[in-house]
């Protein structure tokens, strides 16, 4: 089996590549030239690396040739900045994915697509928690709209052309190797600021609740999704438990054994107050369940980050 990982140089992609290699698969990556697996040379040594742009159909056509599975992890925007330029979000994500689907259709070879969507944004402001896959989808940011549009196009190409696909709506992944200098990812950002003894910014009163899932559990879900042969196409992947920002701070202080500096800032309009995913469908049909408790996963990440200081 040959698996193509679109965005294999990123946080989720790097862990997925490791899991695929451990499963004995051939792994190919399409990634922008500036993103290389420099921190994991042993991984890069075993991966077929294609430098290119997801928006360039020539690069994508070369990358997908002969692949049995395509893991689509690429997103050019973030939830909190996508509303600044929704046209770019549409063109670089939705249109680029449509070109990918057209290339697969024209090539006329069996290829399964596993798409990483967003359980944190496609549902919008939840009517109920935990959120099942049947919950109404009403995103409040362009990022979520693009993710949902891609899901719909995958369903369309499945009905019209028989292209097989699975959508995983992820909660908030975290773990070793995640960027701590980015503007998303509360857990690594909090840890880095605490270790650097700088104030942690909390938007609102700290009561915003999110579902955090360790990257090792995400990688297992991606592999199981690829081998799933049933009729369902959309699965939530999360811990199934909610944790607010104040609780994250408390766990971090316990792990460090000291208080951490933080400051409260005005709440943001695009932050839903609570988002917890119902993962019972994945547990039942994919035979998957989260295995790493939040405190244990945070302890693993903290030990990793402390070695970098």
Coordinates of C-alpha atoms in Angstrom, one line a residue:
X1 CA 0.0 0.0 0.0
X2 CA 1.2 3.5 -0.8
X3 CA -0.3 6.4 1.2
X4 CA 0.0 10.0 0.2
X5 CA 0.0 12.5 3.1
X6 CA -1.0 15.9 1.9
X7 CA 0.6 18.2 4.5
X8 CA 2.9 15.5 5.9
X9 CA 5.4 18.0 7.2
X10 CA 3.0 19.4 9.7
X11 CA 2.2 18.4 13.3
X12 CA -0.5 15.8 12.5
X13 CA 1.2 14.8 9.3
X14 CA 4.5 13.9 10.9
X15 CA 2.9 11.7 13.5
X16 CA 0.7 10.1 10.8
X17 CA 3.8 9.3 8.7
X18 CA 5.4 7.6 11.6
X19 CA 2.3 5.5 12.2
X20 CA 2.0 4.5 8.6
X21 CA 5.7 3.5 8.4
X22 CA 5.3 1.5 11.6
X23 CA 2.3 -0.3 9.9
X24 CA 4.6 -1.3 7.0
X25 CA 3.2 1.1 4.4
X26 CA 5.0 3.1 1.8
X27 CA 4.6 6.8 2.5
X28 CA 4.7 9.7 0.2
X29 CA 4.4 13.3 1.3
X30 CA 3.4 16.5 -0.6
X31 CA 4.5 19.5 1.3
X32 CA 5.6 23.1 0.6
X33 CA 9.4 23.4 0.1
X34 CA 10.0 25.3 3.3
X35 CA 8.5 22.5 5.4
X36 CA 10.8 19.6 5.8
X37 CA 11.1 16.9 8.5
X38 CA 14.4 18.4 9.7
X39 CA 13.8 17.5 13.3
X40 CA 13.2 13.8 12.4
X41 CA 15.8 12.9 9.8
X42 CA 15.2 9.2 10.5
X43 CA 11.6 9.7 9.4
X44 CA 12.5 11.7 6.3
X45 CA 14.9 9.0 5.3
X46 CA 12.0 6.5 4.8
X47 CA 9.5 8.9 3.3
X48 CA 9.2 9.7 -0.4
X49 CA 9.2 13.5 -0.2
X50 CA 7.5 15.7 -2.9
X51 CA 8.0 19.4 -2.7
X52 CA 5.1 21.3 -4.2
X53 CA 2.1 23.4 -3.8
X54 CA -1.4 22.0 -3.1
X55 CA -2.9 24.7 -5.3
X56 CA -0.7 23.6 -8.3
X57 CA -2.5 20.7 -10.1
X58 CA 0.8 19.6 -11.7
X59 CA 2.4 19.0 -8.3
X60 CA -0.7 17.2 -7.0
X61 CA -1.0 15.0 -10.1
X62 CA 2.6 13.8 -9.7
X63 CA 2.1 13.2 -6.0
X64 CA -1.1 11.1 -6.3
X65 CA 0.1 8.8 -9.1
X66 CA -0.1 5.2 -7.9
X67 CA -1.4 6.0 -4.4
X68 CA -4.0 3.8 -2.8
X69 CA -4.9 6.3 -0.1
X70 CA -4.7 10.0 0.2
X71 CA -4.7 11.6 3.6
X72 CA -5.8 15.2 3.2
X73 CA -4.5 17.3 6.1
X74 CA -3.8 20.6 4.4
X75 CA -5.4 23.8 5.4
X76 CA -4.0 27.1 4.5
X77 CA -5.9 29.1 7.1
X78 CA -6.8 29.0 10.8
X79 CA -10.2 29.5 12.4
X80 CA -9.3 32.8 14.1
X81 CA -7.9 34.4 10.9
X82 CA -10.0 32.8 8.2
X83 CA -12.6 35.6 8.3
X84 CA -10.0 38.1 7.5
X85 CA -9.8 36.8 3.9
X86 CA -12.6 34.3 3.1
X87 CA -11.8 34.5 -0.7
X88 CA -8.3 33.2 -0.1
X89 CA -9.7 30.5 2.2
X90 CA -12.1 29.4 -0.5
X91 CA -9.6 29.4 -3.3
X92 CA -6.7 27.8 -1.5
X93 CA -8.7 25.1 0.3
X94 CA -12.1 24.3 -1.4
X95 CA -11.0 25.0 -5.0
X96 CA -7.7 23.2 -4.5
X97 CA -9.5 20.1 -3.1
X98 CA -11.9 20.1 -6.1
X99 CA -8.9 20.0 -8.4
X100 CA -7.6 17.0 -6.4
X101 CA -10.9 15.2 -6.8
X102 CA -11.0 16.0 -10.5
X103 CA -7.4 14.6 -10.9
X104 CA -8.5 11.4 -9.1
X105 CA -11.6 11.1 -11.2
X106 CA -9.7 11.6 -14.5
X107 CA -7.0 9.2 -13.5
X108 CA -9.7 6.5 -12.9
X109 CA -7.8 4.5 -10.3
X110 CA -9.2 3.4 -6.9
X111 CA -8.0 5.8 -4.3
X112 CA -9.5 6.4 -0.9
X113 CA -9.5 9.9 0.6
X114 CA -9.3 10.4 4.4
X115 CA -10.0 14.1 5.1
X116 CA -9.3 15.8 8.3
X117 CA -12.2 18.2 9.0
X118 CA -12.9 20.3 12.1
X119 CA -15.2 19.1 14.9
X120 CA -14.5 22.4 16.6
X121 CA -15.9 24.7 13.8
X122 CA -18.3 22.9 11.5
X123 CA -21.0 22.7 14.1
X124 CA -20.9 26.4 15.0
X125 CA -22.5 27.2 18.4
X126 CA -23.7 23.7 19.6
X127 CA -27.3 23.1 20.5
X128 CA -26.2 20.2 22.7
X129 CA -23.0 18.7 24.1
X130 CA -21.5 16.2 23.5
X131 CA -22.1 16.9 19.8
X132 CA -23.1 14.0 17.6
X133 CA -22.3 13.8 13.8
X134 CA -26.0 14.4 13.1
X135 CA -25.9 17.8 14.8
X136 CA -26.8 20.8 12.5
X137 CA -23.8 22.3 10.9
X138 CA -23.7 26.1 11.0
X139 CA -20.1 27.4 11.1
X140 CA -19.4 30.9 12.4
X141 CA -16.0 31.2 10.6
X142 CA -14.8 30.8 7.1
X143 CA -12.5 28.0 8.1
X144 CA -15.4 25.9 9.2
X145 CA -17.4 26.8 6.1
X146 CA -14.5 25.6 3.9
X147 CA -14.1 22.4 5.9
X148 CA -17.9 21.7 5.5
X149 CA -17.9 22.5 1.8
X150 CA -15.0 20.0 1.2
X151 CA -17.0 17.4 3.1
X152 CA -20.0 18.0 0.8
X153 CA -17.9 17.8 -2.3
X154 CA -16.4 14.6 -1.2
X155 CA -19.9 13.2 -0.8
X156 CA -20.9 14.5 -4.2
X157 CA -17.9 12.9 -5.9
X158 CA -18.6 9.7 -4.1
X159 CA -22.2 9.6 -5.4
X160 CA -21.3 10.7 -9.0
X161 CA -18.0 9.0 -9.5
X162 CA -17.6 6.3 -6.8
X163 CA -14.6 7.9 -5.1
X164 CA -14.4 6.5 -1.6
X165 CA -13.8 8.8 1.3
X166 CA -13.9 9.2 5.1
X167 CA -14.2 12.4 7.0
X168 CA -12.7 12.7 10.5
X169 CA -14.0 15.8 12.4
X170 CA -11.2 16.3 14.9
X171 CA -11.4 18.0 18.3
X172 CA -8.3 19.9 19.5
X173 CA -5.3 17.8 18.9
X174 CA -2.1 18.3 21.0
X175 CA 1.1 16.5 21.6
X176 CA 4.8 16.3 21.0
X177 CA 6.1 18.2 18.0
X178 CA 3.3 20.7 18.0
X179 CA 4.3 24.3 17.4
X180 CA 4.3 26.4 20.5
X181 CA 4.9 29.7 18.6
X182 CA 1.7 29.4 16.6
X183 CA -1.6 31.3 17.3
X184 CA -3.6 28.2 17.9
X185 CA -3.2 25.2 20.2
X186 CA -3.9 26.2 23.8
X187 CA -1.9 23.4 25.5
X188 CA 1.5 23.9 23.8
X189 CA 1.1 27.7 23.8
X190 CA 0.3 27.7 27.6
X191 CA 3.2 25.4 28.3
X192 CA 5.7 27.4 26.4
X193 CA 4.7 30.6 28.0
X194 CA 4.7 29.0 31.4
X195 CA 8.2 27.6 30.9
X196 CA 9.4 31.0 29.6
X197 CA 7.7 32.7 32.6
X198 CA 5.6 35.0 30.4
X199 CA 1.9 35.7 30.9
X200 CA -0.6 33.4 29.3
X201 CA -3.4 35.2 27.4
X202 CA -6.9 33.9 28.1
X203 CA -9.7 35.3 26.0
X204 CA -12.8 35.7 28.2
X205 CA -13.1 34.4 31.8
X206 CA -11.4 31.1 31.2
X207 CA -14.7 29.2 31.1
X208 CA -14.5 28.3 27.4
X209 CA -14.7 24.5 27.2
X210 CA -13.0 22.4 24.5
X211 CA -12.3 18.7 23.8
X212 CA -8.6 17.9 23.7
X213 CA -7.3 14.8 22.0
X214 CA -3.7 13.5 22.1
X215 CA -2.0 13.1 18.7
X216 CA -1.3 9.4 19.2
X217 CA -5.0 8.8 19.5
X218 CA -5.6 10.9 16.3
X219 CA -3.0 8.8 14.4
X220 CA -4.7 5.6 15.3
X221 CA -8.0 6.9 14.2
X222 CA -6.6 8.0 10.9
X223 CA -5.3 4.5 10.2
X224 CA -8.5 2.8 11.3
X225 CA -10.5 5.1 9.1
X226 CA -8.5 4.1 6.1
X227 CA -9.3 0.5 6.6
X228 CA -13.0 1.0 7.4
X229 CA -15.3 -0.6 4.8
X230 CA -18.7 0.3 6.1
X231 CA -21.3 2.7 4.7
X232 CA -20.7 5.6 7.1
X233 CA -18.4 8.5 6.0
X234 CA -18.2 11.0 8.8
X235 CA -16.8 10.4 12.3
X236 CA -16.1 12.7 15.3
X237 CA -12.7 12.1 16.8
X238 CA -12.1 13.6 20.3
X239 CA -11.8 12.6 23.9
X240 CA -15.6 13.0 24.5
X241 CA -14.8 15.1 27.5
X242 CA -14.7 18.9 28.0
X243 CA -12.0 20.9 29.8
X244 CA -12.1 24.7 30.2
X245 CA -9.1 27.0 30.1
X246 CA -9.0 27.5 33.8
X247 CA -8.8 23.7 34.3
X248 CA -6.0 23.5 31.8
X249 CA -4.1 26.1 33.8
X250 CA -4.7 24.2 37.0
X251 CA -3.4 20.9 35.5
X252 CA -0.3 22.8 34.2
X253 CA 0.3 24.3 37.6
X254 CA 0.1 20.9 39.2
X255 CA 2.6 19.4 36.7
X256 CA 5.0 22.3 37.2
X257 CA 4.5 22.4 40.9
X258 CA 4.1 26.2 40.9
X259 CA 1.7 29.0 39.8
X260 CA 1.8 30.3 36.2
X261 CA 1.3 33.8 35.2
X262 CA -1.8 34.6 33.1
X263 CA -4.1 37.5 32.2
X264 CA -7.7 37.8 31.1
X265 CA -8.5 39.5 27.8
X266 CA -11.9 40.4 26.2
X267 CA -13.8 37.4 24.8
X268 CA -13.8 36.8 21.0
X269 CA -16.9 36.6 18.9
X270 CA -15.9 33.5 17.0
X271 CA -15.3 31.3 20.1
X272 CA -18.2 29.0 20.9
X273 CA -18.6 28.7 24.7
X274 CA -18.5 24.9 24.7
X275 CA -17.5 22.2 22.2
X276 CA -17.4 18.5 23.2
X277 CA -17.6 15.8 20.6
X278 CA -19.7 12.6 20.9
X279 CA -17.3 9.9 19.8
X280 CA -19.6 6.9 20.3
X281 CA -20.0 6.4 16.5
X282 CA -16.2 6.0 16.0
X283 CA -16.0 3.7 19.1
X284 CA -18.7 1.5 17.7
X285 CA -17.9 1.4 14.0
X286 CA -14.1 2.1 13.8
X287 CA -13.4 0.1 17.0
X288 CA -11.5 3.2 18.1
X289 CA -11.4 5.0 21.4
X290 CA -9.2 7.6 23.0
X291 CA -6.6 6.0 25.3
X292 CA -4.5 8.9 26.6
X293 CA -6.0 10.9 29.4
X294 CA -5.5 14.6 29.3
X295 CA -3.3 14.9 32.3
X296 CA -1.1 12.0 31.1
X297 CA -0.8 13.5 27.6
X298 CA 0.0 17.0 29.0
X299 CA 2.7 15.4 31.2
X300 CA 4.3 13.8 28.1
X301 CA 4.2 17.0 26.2
X302 CA 5.6 19.0 29.1
X303 CA 8.6 16.6 29.5
X304 CA 9.2 16.9 25.8
X305 CA 9.1 20.7 25.9
X306 CA 11.3 21.0 29.0
X307 CA 14.1 19.3 27.1
X308 CA 13.9 22.1 24.5
X309 CA 14.6 24.8 27.1

